[in-house]
Amino acid sequence: MPEFQEKAPLLDREVIADDIFRLTLHAPKIAAAARPGQFVMLRVGAGMDPLLRRPFSIHQIDASGNMKILFKVIGRGTAALAGVSPGSSIDCIGPLGNGFSLEKKGRLCLVGGGMGIAPLYFLASRLLQNGKRVDRDFVLLGARNHQELHIVADEFYELGYRVQTATDDGSLGHHGFVTELLDPILPAMERVCTCGPLAMMKICADKAGAADVACQVSLETHMACGLGACLGCAVRNADGGYLHVCRQGPVFDAGEVKWTG
Amino acid sequence: MPEFQEKAPLLDREVIADDIFRLTLHAPKIAAAARPGQFVMLRVGAGMDPLLRRPFSIHQIDASGNMKILFKVIGRGTAALAGVSPGSSIDCIGPLGNGFSLEKKGRLCLVGGGMGIAPLYFLASRLLQNGKRVDRDFVLLGARNHQELHIVADEFYELGYRVQTATDDGSLGHHGFVTELLDPILPAMERVCTCGPLAMMKICADKAGAADVACQVSLETHMACGLGACLGCAVRNADGGYLHVCRQGPVFDAGEVKWTG
Amino acid sequence: MDRINGKDIDLRVRLGGLSLRNPVMTASGTFGYAGEFSHLVDLQRLGAVVVKGISLAPRPGNPPPRVVETACGMLNAIGLENVGLEGFLAEKMEFLREINSRVIVNILGDSVREYGLLAEKLTGVKGVDALEVNISCPNVKKGGVAFGTDPAMAAEVTRVVKEGTDLPVIVKLSPNVTDITVMARAVEEAGADAVSLINTLIGMAIDPASRRPRLANIIGGLSGPAIKPVALRMVWQAARAVSIPVIGIGGIATPEDALEFLIAGATAIQVGTANFYQPRSAESIIDGLAAYLKTQGEDSIRSIIGTLQTEGD
Amino acid sequence: MDRINGKDIDLRVRLGGLSLRNPVMTASGTFGYAGEFSHLVDLQRLGAVVVKGISLAPRPGNPPPRVVETACGMLNAIGLENVGLEGFLAEKMEFLREINSRVIVNILGDSVREYGLLAEKLTGVKGVDALEVNISCPNVKKGGVAFGTDPAMAAEVTRVVKEGTDLPVIVKLSPNVTDITVMARAVEEAGADAVSLINTLIGMAIDPASRRPRLANIIGGLSGPAIKPVALRMVWQAARAVSIPVIGIGGIATPEDALEFLIAGATAIQVGTANFYQPRSAESIIDGLAAYLKTQGEDSIRSIIGTLQTEGD
Ligand SMILES: Cc1cc2nc3c(=O)[nH]c(=O)nc-3n(C[C@H](O)[C@H](O)[C@H](O)COP(=O)(O)OP(=O)(O)OC[C@H]3O[C@@H](n4cnc5c(N)ncnc54)[C@H](O)[C@@H]3O)c2cc1C
Ligand SMILES: Cc1cc2nc3c(=O)[nH]c(=O)nc-3n(C[C@H](O)[C@H](O)[C@H](O)COP(=O)(O)OP(=O)(O)OC[C@H]3O[C@@H](n4cnc5c(N)ncnc54)[C@H](O)[C@@H]3O)c2cc1C
Ligand SMILES: Cc1cc2nc3c(=O)[nH]c(=O)nc-3n(C[C@H](O)[C@H](O)[C@H](O)COP(=O)(O)O)c2cc1C
Ligand SMILES: Cc1cc2nc3c(=O)[nH]c(=O)nc-3n(C[C@H](O)[C@H](O)[C@H](O)COP(=O)(O)O)c2cc1C
Ligand code: FES
Ligand code: FES
C-alpha cells in the first residue's frame, strides 16, 4: 500500500456552514490509490507554526484524480486550511491507514456524526461502484443543525441509500441523537460502520454488540506523522495493549477497542 | 510623542517590481501623528511564526488618514506581508522614532538607495507642505533598475524637486552608484538627508563631512519592540557607546554614528 | 477586583507580603521602565510591573547585533544594559510611582556584595514594592551564570538580599540547570519570599552565509512561545518542591498560556517577549482570566492555582 | 559522492570508524525502522538511518495522549515503545539490510547490564553499522533520566557498551543538564567514539478547560524548530569540549539549519521531527548542502565543519 506526497492544487472550496468547509484537491496519485476510510495528512500554512500535518478522511474521489475533504474549523490548523484560496496548492500525504471493509454481501448501516460523515460518503459511493446493492442499506447522519447536514445528506440520498438524519436543534430530521435512529433498523442489519464522536461510536458499538451485528468504527487521535513512525497515535485496545490508529486503523472492529468513559 | 496601535485595513496593494510592494493602509491616528523619518512596526501573519513585528518607514501620508509603506521582500516576514490581500487588516504600531529635521531654510539634498527612498518621499512632501522652497533641492535616487525606481522617482519629480537617478544596470539615469551623483551638487547644499544601504550612507556621510555639509542618516537594525523597551536595537556611537535606533533614531546626525566596515 | 461587566470576579493574589490586584505582571527586560508602553497599555490594570534589571553602576550592554528571531522565539544578548541604580532612582522612579500598579525592581550584581547593596539602597524607596533577584541572566560572563546554576551561591545571594531589605524578595531562577527543584529549595531555605521562573534558556544562532554567530555575544537567551513547554514543566516541578509562591514566566502570550501556569501551581505569571509583538497581551490575559473564571463557575482566581488533575487515566 | 549535476561535491564524513556518504541521518524515534518512509523518501540517499530505540524486551509505551503540538514544536511521551531486540532482529533488520544506507541502532536499557547485553547481541549482526546509546530519554522514570544527567553513570554505561562491542559507539546526550560539556567529556573519556545531541528538552502542556495535562505521562520531550537554538548552543559547546566527532540534533529541517550545526562543529546531523511534517527534509538538506558548497566555492563538506568565525566585531 504505497503512499504518495503530492502538491495538490486546490480546485474548489465550498462553504458548507460557518465553520465547515469542503475542499476539492487535485491529487491524482492519492485519489487513484485511495480506499474508503483512509485519510490524508495535510500541511496547513507555510511556516513552522502550526508545525505538524493534520489528518483528514478522504471524503470523495472522482475519476479525474480529484479528492474532496470535508472539515470543521477546530483550531489553528483547520482555520488556516479554511483560509486557503483556490489556485494555491496543499501538500498532501496519503492515502494512509487501512479503511473500511468493502464487503458487498449483507445489509449495511452507516452511522455518521459531525465530520464523521466525511469518510462514510466515500465508502457509500465505492460500495455502489463495486456493485453492492444499497437500496436496503441505511445511512444515519447526525449533526448540530440542518445547515451542516443537508448538502451531504442529499448526496447520500442520490446514491440510492435510505438516509435518515438527526440534528441537535431539530432543524433537520429527528430531534436528538443519531444513535436513537439505530434501534428500529439494527435487527435487520448485518454490519454497522460508524465514524464520529467517540461517545456516539461507543453507543453504536454497544447496540451493535447487543444485537450481534458486526461493527466497524473509525477512530481519531492526535497524530504527529500518520506513517507509523512516531508511535504517537496509540489508543488502548481491548486487551490493555495499544493500537496505532494511523497504521492499524483508523478503522477497527468495535471489539478490538477499549471503550472508556 | 504618543504612539498608537491600529488594526489598519489594507486599502491598496501595488506591485512595484517582482519583489517590491507598496501598501496603502488606513491608519488615521498614526497618519495624523506621523513625522517624516518615523516608522511603524507591523505584525505580519497571524500565527506565532514569524513572531516579531517588522519595522517599516512611513512612506506617504494623506489627509484622509492613509499611510503607505514601500517594501522589498527579504525573508519570511516581508513575504507574508506581500501576500496580504486588500480587505484584510494589518496590526500597526506607530509612529515610532524621531524623524528627520524639518528645517525649511537652505538647500537640501535627499539621497535614497533601495528601499531607503521610502521615508524620503514623506520628508520631501512634508517639507513642501510646510512651505519650503524645493525647486533648488535635489533628490538622488539609486536602485537596481528602472522598474524599481521610476514610479517613485516620478512622484518626487511631481513635487517639484530636481530628481536624478542611478541604477545598477543603467536602465534609468546614471549607470552606477547614486553617491556618484552627489559630487557636483554637494558644494551648493546646506544639508544632506540619506537613507539606504549602510555603505551608501557612509559615503554620503564622508562626502558631506569633507564638504562641511550637515548630514542626517537613517539607520536600520534588528528590532524586537521598536518602543525602547528591549534595548535590542543598539548600534555603536562615535564615542564607543551605543545608540538605540528605535527611540534615539532612526535618524541620526552622521557624526553621532560610528561608521565601521 | 477586576473590572469585567461589573461582576465580582476576584483576581487578587498574594506573593508573601505582596498583594496584587491580579496575577499578571510584565517581565523584567521586556517592558522597559513602563513608560515605554504608557500610550499602548493601561498600566494601572497590570498586577505589577517588573522593571529592567538594575545594577549598581550603569552598564552599556553588549555590542550589536543583540537580538535575532528564531522559530516562535527570539534570542537576546542585551548584556544587561541599564541606567544603574542612581539613574534608575533619578530618572525612572518618579514615573513608576504614578502608574498605580505594583513596582518590582529586578536587581543584578557581579558579586554577592553588590546584590546586598542594591537591596539596601532600594529599601525604603517610595514606590518600590518588591525586589526580584536576577541570578540567572546568561549574558554576562562574570557572575550571572554561576549564581543561577549553583544552589549554594544562589542561597548566599538570597540570604544577603534578605538581610539587606524588608521588602518581599523574589528570586528569579535560571532554567539552565539539571534540576530546578534543587535551586528552588535552596533559595526557599535561604529565605526567599517567592521564586520566579524561568529566565531565558541559553541558545545560539549562526548565519551560514557569513559563518558568523547572529549575535555578537555568540550565545544569548531564548524566550517566547518556543520555550513555554519547558517553562511550564519547571514551574510545575518547582511549585511541588517549595511552599513559597511560584511566579510562572516563559512564552506566556494568551489567557490560555497564563492558565496553564496557574493550574500548574503558579500564583502569578509574567508576560515577557509577548509585550514586544503584542503590547496588549497582559491586558488581554487579565480579561481572559476573568472570562475563564466565569465559564468555570469560579469567582476567585485563587481557586484555580495548582489544580492540575493528574490522577486517573 | 553525492549526485548533483554530476559535480564532484564531496559530502562524505567520518564518525570514528564509521564513514558516511553524507552527514545527514534521520534521528531515532522519528523515522521508525525506515520502512515507514520507503515510499516517500529515497532511503539510499541518506547518510544513515538511526532506528527507533531498542530495548531487550519489547515495551508497550505510555498511555495516550502521547503527542501534542506546541509553538514550533511538539511534545512526545511515547514511553520508548519498541518491538524489543528479538522482534527488531526478526522483523526489521531484513529490510534495513537492503536500504543501502548506514544503519545505526539506538539502544536503551533500564540498567547498565541491559545496555551491555544489547551491545553484545547487536554486535556481529549483519547490517548494523553502529550503536547509538540513548542515555537521555526523559520518558521512562526508571533509569533514563539518571543515566543522562549524571556524568559518572553516563560514563559507566559507555564503558560497558564499549566492552560489549567493536561497533562504533555514539552516546546520545540529554540537554536537560547544567553543563553539557561535563557530560560530553565524561563519555569521551569512557571511550565513546562520538556523541550525538540533543535529545528532547523536558516539557509539559496543560489543557485549561479540563485542567489536565495534555500528555497522559504529564511531562514529555520537546522537539522541533523551537529547540534549535538550544541544541545549536550545546553542540557548539560540546564540539569545543571534546575531540571525538559530535553529531548535531534538534530542530533541523532545512539546509540552513544543518549548516548552522556543521559550522558550529558538528561532523554530522540528524533530522528528527521534520521527518513527520516533511518526510523529504533529509533529502532536501543533502541537496542544499551540495548547493551551499558550490556557492562557497568549497568542494568538501569537511571544510565547513567547525568554521564558525567568532573573532573581530
Ligand atoms: C484519521 C483522522 C481523520 C480525520 N478526518 C477528519 C475529517 O474528515 N474532517 C474533520 O473535520 N476532521 C477530521 N479529523 C480531525 C482533524 O484532524 C482535527 O480536527 C484537526 O487536526 C484539528 O486541527 P486544528 O489545528 O484545527 O486544531 P488544534 O486543536 O489547534 O490542533 C492541535 C493538535 O491537535 C490535533 N487534533 C486536534 N483535534 C484533533 C482530532 N479531533 N483528531 C486528531 N487530532 C486532533 C491536531 O492535529 C494538532 O496536532 C480527523 C482526524 C483523524 C485522526
Ligand atoms: C527603522 C526601519 C525602517 C525600515 N523601513 C523599511 C522600508 O521602508 N522598506 C523596506 O523594505 N524595509 C525597511 N526596513 C527593513 C525591514 O524592516 C526588513 O527588510 C524586514 O524586517 C525584513 O523582515 P523579513 O522577515 O522579511 O526578513 P528576515 O530576514 O526573515 O527577518 C528576520 C529578522 O531580522 C530582521 N531584519 C531582517 N532584515 C532587516 C533589516 N534590514 N532591518 C531591520 N531588521 C531586519 C527582521 O525584522 C526579523 O526580526 C526598515 C528597517 C528599519 C529598522
Ligand atoms: C530582551 C530581553 C531582556 C531581558 N532582560 C532581563 C533582565 O534584565 N532581567 C531579568 O531577570 N530577565 C530578563 N529577561 C528575561 C525575561 O524577563 C523572561 O524571564 C524571559 O524572557 C522568559 O519569558 P518570555 O518567554 O515571556 O519572554 C529579558 C528577556 C528579554 C527577551
Ligand atoms: C516521537 C519521538 C520519538 C523519539 N524516540 C527516540 C528514541 O527512541 N531514542 C532516542 O534516542 N531519541 C528519540 N527521540 C529524540 C529524537 O531522536 C531527537 O533527538 C529529538 O527529537 C530532537 O530532534 P528534532 O528536534 O529534530 O526532533 C524521539 C523524538 C520524537 C519526537
Ligand atoms: S501518527 Fe505517527 S505512528 Fe501513527
Ligand atoms: S527595538 Fe526594542 S529598544 Fe529599540
PDB file of N, CA and C in Angstrom, chain A residues 2-5 43 48-54 76 91 93 222 224-225 227-232 234 236 242 244 247, chain D residues 29 31-32 36-37 39-40 52 60-64 66-67 69 71-74 78 81 225 273 276-280:
ATOM      1  N   PRO A   2       1.311   1.659  -1.155  1.00  0.00           N
ATOM      2  CA  PRO A   2       2.205   2.812  -1.180  1.00  0.00           C
ATOM      3  C   PRO A   2       1.460   4.091  -0.857  1.00  0.00           C
ATOM      4  N   GLU A   3       2.177   5.038  -0.261  1.00  0.00           N
ATOM      5  CA  GLU A   3       1.574   6.353  -0.101  1.00  0.00           C
ATOM      6  C   GLU A   3       2.376   7.363  -0.914  1.00  0.00           C
ATOM      7  N   PHE A   4       1.746   8.463  -1.203  1.00  0.00           N
ATOM      8  CA  PHE A   4       2.324   9.464  -2.089  1.00  0.00           C
ATOM      9  C   PHE A   4       2.332  10.814  -1.400  1.00  0.00           C
ATOM     10  N   GLN A   5       3.255  11.652  -1.839  1.00  0.00           N
ATOM     11  CA  GLN A   5       3.239  13.048  -1.407  1.00  0.00           C
ATOM     12  C   GLN A   5       2.974  13.892  -2.635  1.00  0.00           C
ATOM     13  N   ARG A  43      -0.488  19.510   5.020  1.00  0.00           N
ATOM     14  CA  ARG A  43       0.331  20.569   5.612  1.00  0.00           C
ATOM     15  C   ARG A  43      -0.468  21.861   5.492  1.00  0.00           C
ATOM     16  N   MET A  48       6.375  27.485  10.203  1.00  0.00           N
ATOM     17  CA  MET A  48       6.662  26.398  11.136  1.00  0.00           C
ATOM     18  C   MET A  48       5.621  26.323  12.236  1.00  0.00           C
ATOM     19  N   ASP A  49       4.609  27.133  12.118  1.00  0.00           N
ATOM     20  CA  ASP A  49       3.572  27.142  13.139  1.00  0.00           C
ATOM     21  C   ASP A  49       2.229  27.400  12.478  1.00  0.00           C
ATOM     22  N   PRO A  50       1.287  26.451  12.461  1.00  0.00           N
ATOM     23  CA  PRO A  50       1.376  25.129  13.065  1.00  0.00           C
ATOM     24  C   PRO A  50       2.402  24.228  12.368  1.00  0.00           C
ATOM     25  N   LEU A  51       3.020  23.404  13.173  1.00  0.00           N
ATOM     26  CA  LEU A  51       4.153  22.608  12.699  1.00  0.00           C
ATOM     27  C   LEU A  51       3.723  21.314  12.025  1.00  0.00           C
ATOM     28  N   LEU A  52       2.821  20.614  12.664  1.00  0.00           N
ATOM     29  CA  LEU A  52       2.508  19.250  12.213  1.00  0.00           C
ATOM     30  C   LEU A  52       1.416  19.244  11.149  1.00  0.00           C
ATOM     31  N   ARG A  53       1.424  18.205  10.347  1.00  0.00           N
ATOM     32  CA  ARG A  53       0.324  17.992   9.415  1.00  0.00           C
ATOM     33  C   ARG A  53      -0.946  17.666  10.194  1.00  0.00           C
ATOM     34  N   ARG A  54      -2.066  17.799   9.509  1.00  0.00           N
ATOM     35  CA  ARG A  54      -3.358  17.476  10.103  1.00  0.00           C
ATOM     36  C   ARG A  54      -4.005  16.339   9.327  1.00  0.00           C
ATOM     37  N   ARG A  76      -6.084  26.158  15.086  1.00  0.00           N
ATOM     38  CA  ARG A  76      -5.273  26.955  14.171  1.00  0.00           C
ATOM     39  C   ARG A  76      -5.067  26.296  12.812  1.00  0.00           C
ATOM     40  N   ASP A  91       0.003  20.621   0.348  1.00  0.00           N
ATOM     41  CA  ASP A  91       0.907  19.471   0.374  1.00  0.00           C
ATOM     42  C   ASP A  91       0.195  18.320   1.104  1.00  0.00           C
ATOM     43  N   ILE A  93      -0.096  14.057   1.985  1.00  0.00           N
ATOM     44  CA  ILE A  93       0.486  12.717   2.008  1.00  0.00           C
ATOM     45  C   ILE A  93      -0.655  11.718   2.203  1.00  0.00           C
ATOM     46  N   HIS A 222      -4.647  12.175  18.196  1.00  0.00           N
ATOM     47  CA  HIS A 222      -3.586  13.092  17.742  1.00  0.00           C
ATOM     48  C   HIS A 222      -2.506  12.287  17.033  1.00  0.00           C
ATOM     49  N   ALA A 224       1.289  12.666  14.937  1.00  0.00           N
ATOM     50  CA  ALA A 224       2.384  13.519  14.505  1.00  0.00           C
ATOM     51  C   ALA A 224       2.785  13.196  13.073  1.00  0.00           C
ATOM     52  N   CYS A 225       2.712  11.921  12.681  1.00  0.00           N
ATOM     53  CA  CYS A 225       3.234  11.564  11.358  1.00  0.00           C
ATOM     54  C   CYS A 225       2.210  10.926  10.432  1.00  0.00           C
ATOM     55  N   LEU A 227       2.286   7.968   9.578  1.00  0.00           N
ATOM     56  CA  LEU A 227       3.030   6.997   8.777  1.00  0.00           C
ATOM     57  C   LEU A 227       3.445   5.764   9.559  1.00  0.00           C
ATOM     58  N   GLY A 228       3.113   5.729  10.828  1.00  0.00           N
ATOM     59  CA  GLY A 228       3.545   4.590  11.642  1.00  0.00           C
ATOM     60  C   GLY A 228       4.910   4.785  12.266  1.00  0.00           C
ATOM     61  N   ALA A 229       5.458   5.981  12.171  1.00  0.00           N
ATOM     62  CA  ALA A 229       6.827   6.195  12.634  1.00  0.00           C
ATOM     63  C   ALA A 229       6.923   6.758  14.045  1.00  0.00           C
ATOM     64  N   CYS A 230       6.012   7.647  14.417  1.00  0.00           N
ATOM     65  CA  CYS A 230       6.194   8.342  15.695  1.00  0.00           C
ATOM     66  C   CYS A 230       5.632   7.551  16.872  1.00  0.00           C
ATOM     67  N   LEU A 231       4.719   6.654  16.608  1.00  0.00           N
ATOM     68  CA  LEU A 231       4.030   5.870  17.640  1.00  0.00           C
ATOM     69  C   LEU A 231       3.235   6.767  18.588  1.00  0.00           C
ATOM     70  N   GLY A 232       2.866   7.910  18.093  1.00  0.00           N
ATOM     71  CA  GLY A 232       2.125   8.863  18.917  1.00  0.00           C
ATOM     72  C   GLY A 232       0.629   8.615  18.928  1.00  0.00           C
ATOM     73  N   ALA A 234      -1.296   6.124  19.577  1.00  0.00           N
ATOM     74  CA  ALA A 234      -1.778   4.932  20.281  1.00  0.00           C
ATOM     75  C   ALA A 234      -3.139   5.163  20.935  1.00  0.00           C
ATOM     76  N   ARG A 236      -5.884   2.614  23.446  1.00  0.00           N
ATOM     77  CA  ARG A 236      -5.888   1.332  24.149  1.00  0.00           C
ATOM     78  C   ARG A 236      -6.712   0.298  23.395  1.00  0.00           C
ATOM     79  N   TYR A 242      -1.892  -1.525  23.103  1.00  0.00           N
ATOM     80  CA  TYR A 242      -2.183  -0.341  22.298  1.00  0.00           C
ATOM     81  C   TYR A 242      -2.384  -0.679  20.829  1.00  0.00           C
ATOM     82  N   HIS A 244      -2.273   1.319  17.035  1.00  0.00           N
ATOM     83  CA  HIS A 244      -1.803   2.546  16.399  1.00  0.00           C
ATOM     84  C   HIS A 244      -2.779   2.933  15.309  1.00  0.00           C
ATOM     85  N   ARG A 247      -1.718   3.336  11.367  1.00  0.00           N
ATOM     86  CA  ARG A 247      -1.364   2.183  10.536  1.00  0.00           C
ATOM     87  C   ARG A 247      -2.327   1.023  10.705  1.00  0.00           C
TER      88      ARG A 247
ATOM     89  N   GLY D  29      13.562   7.357  16.557  1.00  0.00           N
ATOM     90  CA  GLY D  29      12.194   7.577  17.016  1.00  0.00           C
ATOM     91  C   GLY D  29      11.380   8.457  16.092  1.00  0.00           C
ATOM     92  N   PHE D  31      11.844   8.124  12.578  1.00  0.00           N
ATOM     93  CA  PHE D  31      11.906   7.563  11.231  1.00  0.00           C
ATOM     94  C   PHE D  31      11.550   6.079  11.277  1.00  0.00           C
ATOM     95  N   GLY D  32      10.948   5.687  12.401  1.00  0.00           N
ATOM     96  CA  GLY D  32      10.550   4.302  12.563  1.00  0.00           C
ATOM     97  C   GLY D  32      11.739   3.380  12.325  1.00  0.00           C
ATOM     98  N   GLU D  36       8.757   2.631   7.054  1.00  0.00           N
ATOM     99  CA  GLU D  36       7.608   3.533   7.119  1.00  0.00           C
ATOM    100  C   GLU D  36       7.716   4.658   6.088  1.00  0.00           C
ATOM    101  N   PHE D  37       8.941   4.984   5.684  1.00  0.00           N
ATOM    102  CA  PHE D  37       9.153   6.116   4.774  1.00  0.00           C
ATOM    103  C   PHE D  37       9.562   5.675   3.365  1.00  0.00           C
ATOM    104  N   HIS D  39       8.204   4.753   0.719  1.00  0.00           N
ATOM    105  CA  HIS D  39       7.541   5.258  -0.479  1.00  0.00           C
ATOM    106  C   HIS D  39       7.701   6.751  -0.662  1.00  0.00           C
ATOM    107  N   LEU D  40       8.153   7.419   0.364  1.00  0.00           N
ATOM    108  CA  LEU D  40       8.211   8.884   0.307  1.00  0.00           C
ATOM    109  C   LEU D  40       9.640   9.411   0.214  1.00  0.00           C
ATOM    110  N   LYS D  52      14.460   3.550  15.685  1.00  0.00           N
ATOM    111  CA  LYS D  52      13.779   3.739  16.965  1.00  0.00           C
ATOM    112  C   LYS D  52      14.507   2.964  18.063  1.00  0.00           C
ATOM    113  N   PRO D  60       5.580  -1.641  25.777  1.00  0.00           N
ATOM    114  CA  PRO D  60       4.289  -1.201  25.241  1.00  0.00           C
ATOM    115  C   PRO D  60       4.194   0.312  25.076  1.00  0.00           C
ATOM    116  N   GLY D  61       4.983   1.054  25.818  1.00  0.00           N
ATOM    117  CA  GLY D  61       4.901   2.504  25.752  1.00  0.00           C
ATOM    118  C   GLY D  61       3.898   3.059  26.732  1.00  0.00           C
ATOM    119  N   ASN D  62       3.735   4.385  26.668  1.00  0.00           N
ATOM    120  CA  ASN D  62       2.860   5.100  27.604  1.00  0.00           C
ATOM    121  C   ASN D  62       1.423   5.108  27.127  1.00  0.00           C
ATOM    122  N   PRO D  63       0.512   5.342  28.070  1.00  0.00           N
ATOM    123  CA  PRO D  63      -0.888   5.542  27.667  1.00  0.00           C
ATOM    124  C   PRO D  63      -1.044   6.819  26.838  1.00  0.00           C
ATOM    125  N   PRO D  64      -2.088   6.881  26.036  1.00  0.00           N
ATOM    126  CA  PRO D  64      -2.342   8.094  25.272  1.00  0.00           C
ATOM    127  C   PRO D  64      -3.042   9.151  26.122  1.00  0.00           C
ATOM    128  N   ARG D  66      -0.168  10.733  23.656  1.00  0.00           N
ATOM    129  CA  ARG D  66       1.293  10.652  23.650  1.00  0.00           C
ATOM    130  C   ARG D  66       1.974  11.816  22.953  1.00  0.00           C
ATOM    131  N   VAL D  67       1.260  12.531  22.126  1.00  0.00           N
ATOM    132  CA  VAL D  67       1.884  13.660  21.422  1.00  0.00           C
ATOM    133  C   VAL D  67       0.979  14.880  21.511  1.00  0.00           C
ATOM    134  N   GLU D  69       1.069  19.097  19.949  1.00  0.00           N
ATOM    135  CA  GLU D  69       1.801  20.146  19.248  1.00  0.00           C
ATOM    136  C   GLU D  69       2.005  21.342  20.166  1.00  0.00           C
ATOM    137  N   ALA D  71       4.225  25.456  20.232  1.00  0.00           N
ATOM    138  CA  ALA D  71       4.655  26.515  19.312  1.00  0.00           C
ATOM    139  C   ALA D  71       5.942  26.091  18.605  1.00  0.00           C
ATOM    140  N   CYS D  72       5.858  25.890  17.314  1.00  0.00           N
ATOM    141  CA  CYS D  72       7.002  25.471  16.505  1.00  0.00           C
ATOM    142  C   CYS D  72       7.673  24.205  17.044  1.00  0.00           C
ATOM    143  N   GLY D  73       6.893  23.381  17.703  1.00  0.00           N
ATOM    144  CA  GLY D  73       7.488  22.168  18.240  1.00  0.00           C
ATOM    145  C   GLY D  73       6.425  21.159  18.602  1.00  0.00           C
ATOM    146  N   MET D  74       6.842  20.085  19.225  1.00  0.00           N
ATOM    147  CA  MET D  74       5.887  19.099  19.722  1.00  0.00           C
ATOM    148  C   MET D  74       6.453  18.460  20.979  1.00  0.00           C
ATOM    149  N   ILE D  78       6.157   9.006  24.188  1.00  0.00           N
ATOM    150  CA  ILE D  78       5.882   7.703  23.594  1.00  0.00           C
ATOM    151  C   ILE D  78       6.139   6.600  24.616  1.00  0.00           C
ATOM    152  N   GLU D  81       8.130   2.888  23.476  1.00  0.00           N
ATOM    153  CA  GLU D  81       7.524   1.714  22.837  1.00  0.00           C
ATOM    154  C   GLU D  81       8.464   1.175  21.763  1.00  0.00           C
ATOM    155  N   PRO D 225      11.637  22.754  15.597  1.00  0.00           N
ATOM    156  CA  PRO D 225      12.348  24.020  15.408  1.00  0.00           C
ATOM    157  C   PRO D 225      12.472  24.863  16.668  1.00  0.00           C
ATOM    158  N   THR D 273      12.052  15.540  14.144  1.00  0.00           N
ATOM    159  CA  THR D 273      10.643  15.910  13.987  1.00  0.00           C
ATOM    160  C   THR D 273      10.283  16.324  12.560  1.00  0.00           C
ATOM    161  N   PHE D 276       8.415  14.080  10.265  1.00  0.00           N
ATOM    162  CA  PHE D 276       6.964  13.925  10.423  1.00  0.00           C
ATOM    163  C   PHE D 276       6.211  14.886   9.517  1.00  0.00           C
ATOM    164  N   TYR D 277       6.638  16.129   9.505  1.00  0.00           N
ATOM    165  CA  TYR D 277       5.844  17.093   8.738  1.00  0.00           C
ATOM    166  C   TYR D 277       6.367  17.302   7.329  1.00  0.00           C
ATOM    167  N   GLN D 278       7.600  16.902   7.088  1.00  0.00           N
ATOM    168  CA  GLN D 278       8.130  16.992   5.732  1.00  0.00           C
ATOM    169  C   GLN D 278       9.115  15.834   5.519  1.00  0.00           C
ATOM    170  N   PRO D 279       8.566  14.685   5.103  1.00  0.00           N
ATOM    171  CA  PRO D 279       9.414  13.487   5.021  1.00  0.00           C
ATOM    172  C   PRO D 279      10.650  13.674   4.138  1.00  0.00           C
ATOM    173  N   ARG D 280      10.566  14.587   3.195  1.00  0.00           N
ATOM    174  CA  ARG D 280      11.722  14.776   2.314  1.00  0.00           C
ATOM    175  C   ARG D 280      12.747  15.750   2.857  1.00  0.00           C
TER     176      ARG D 280
END
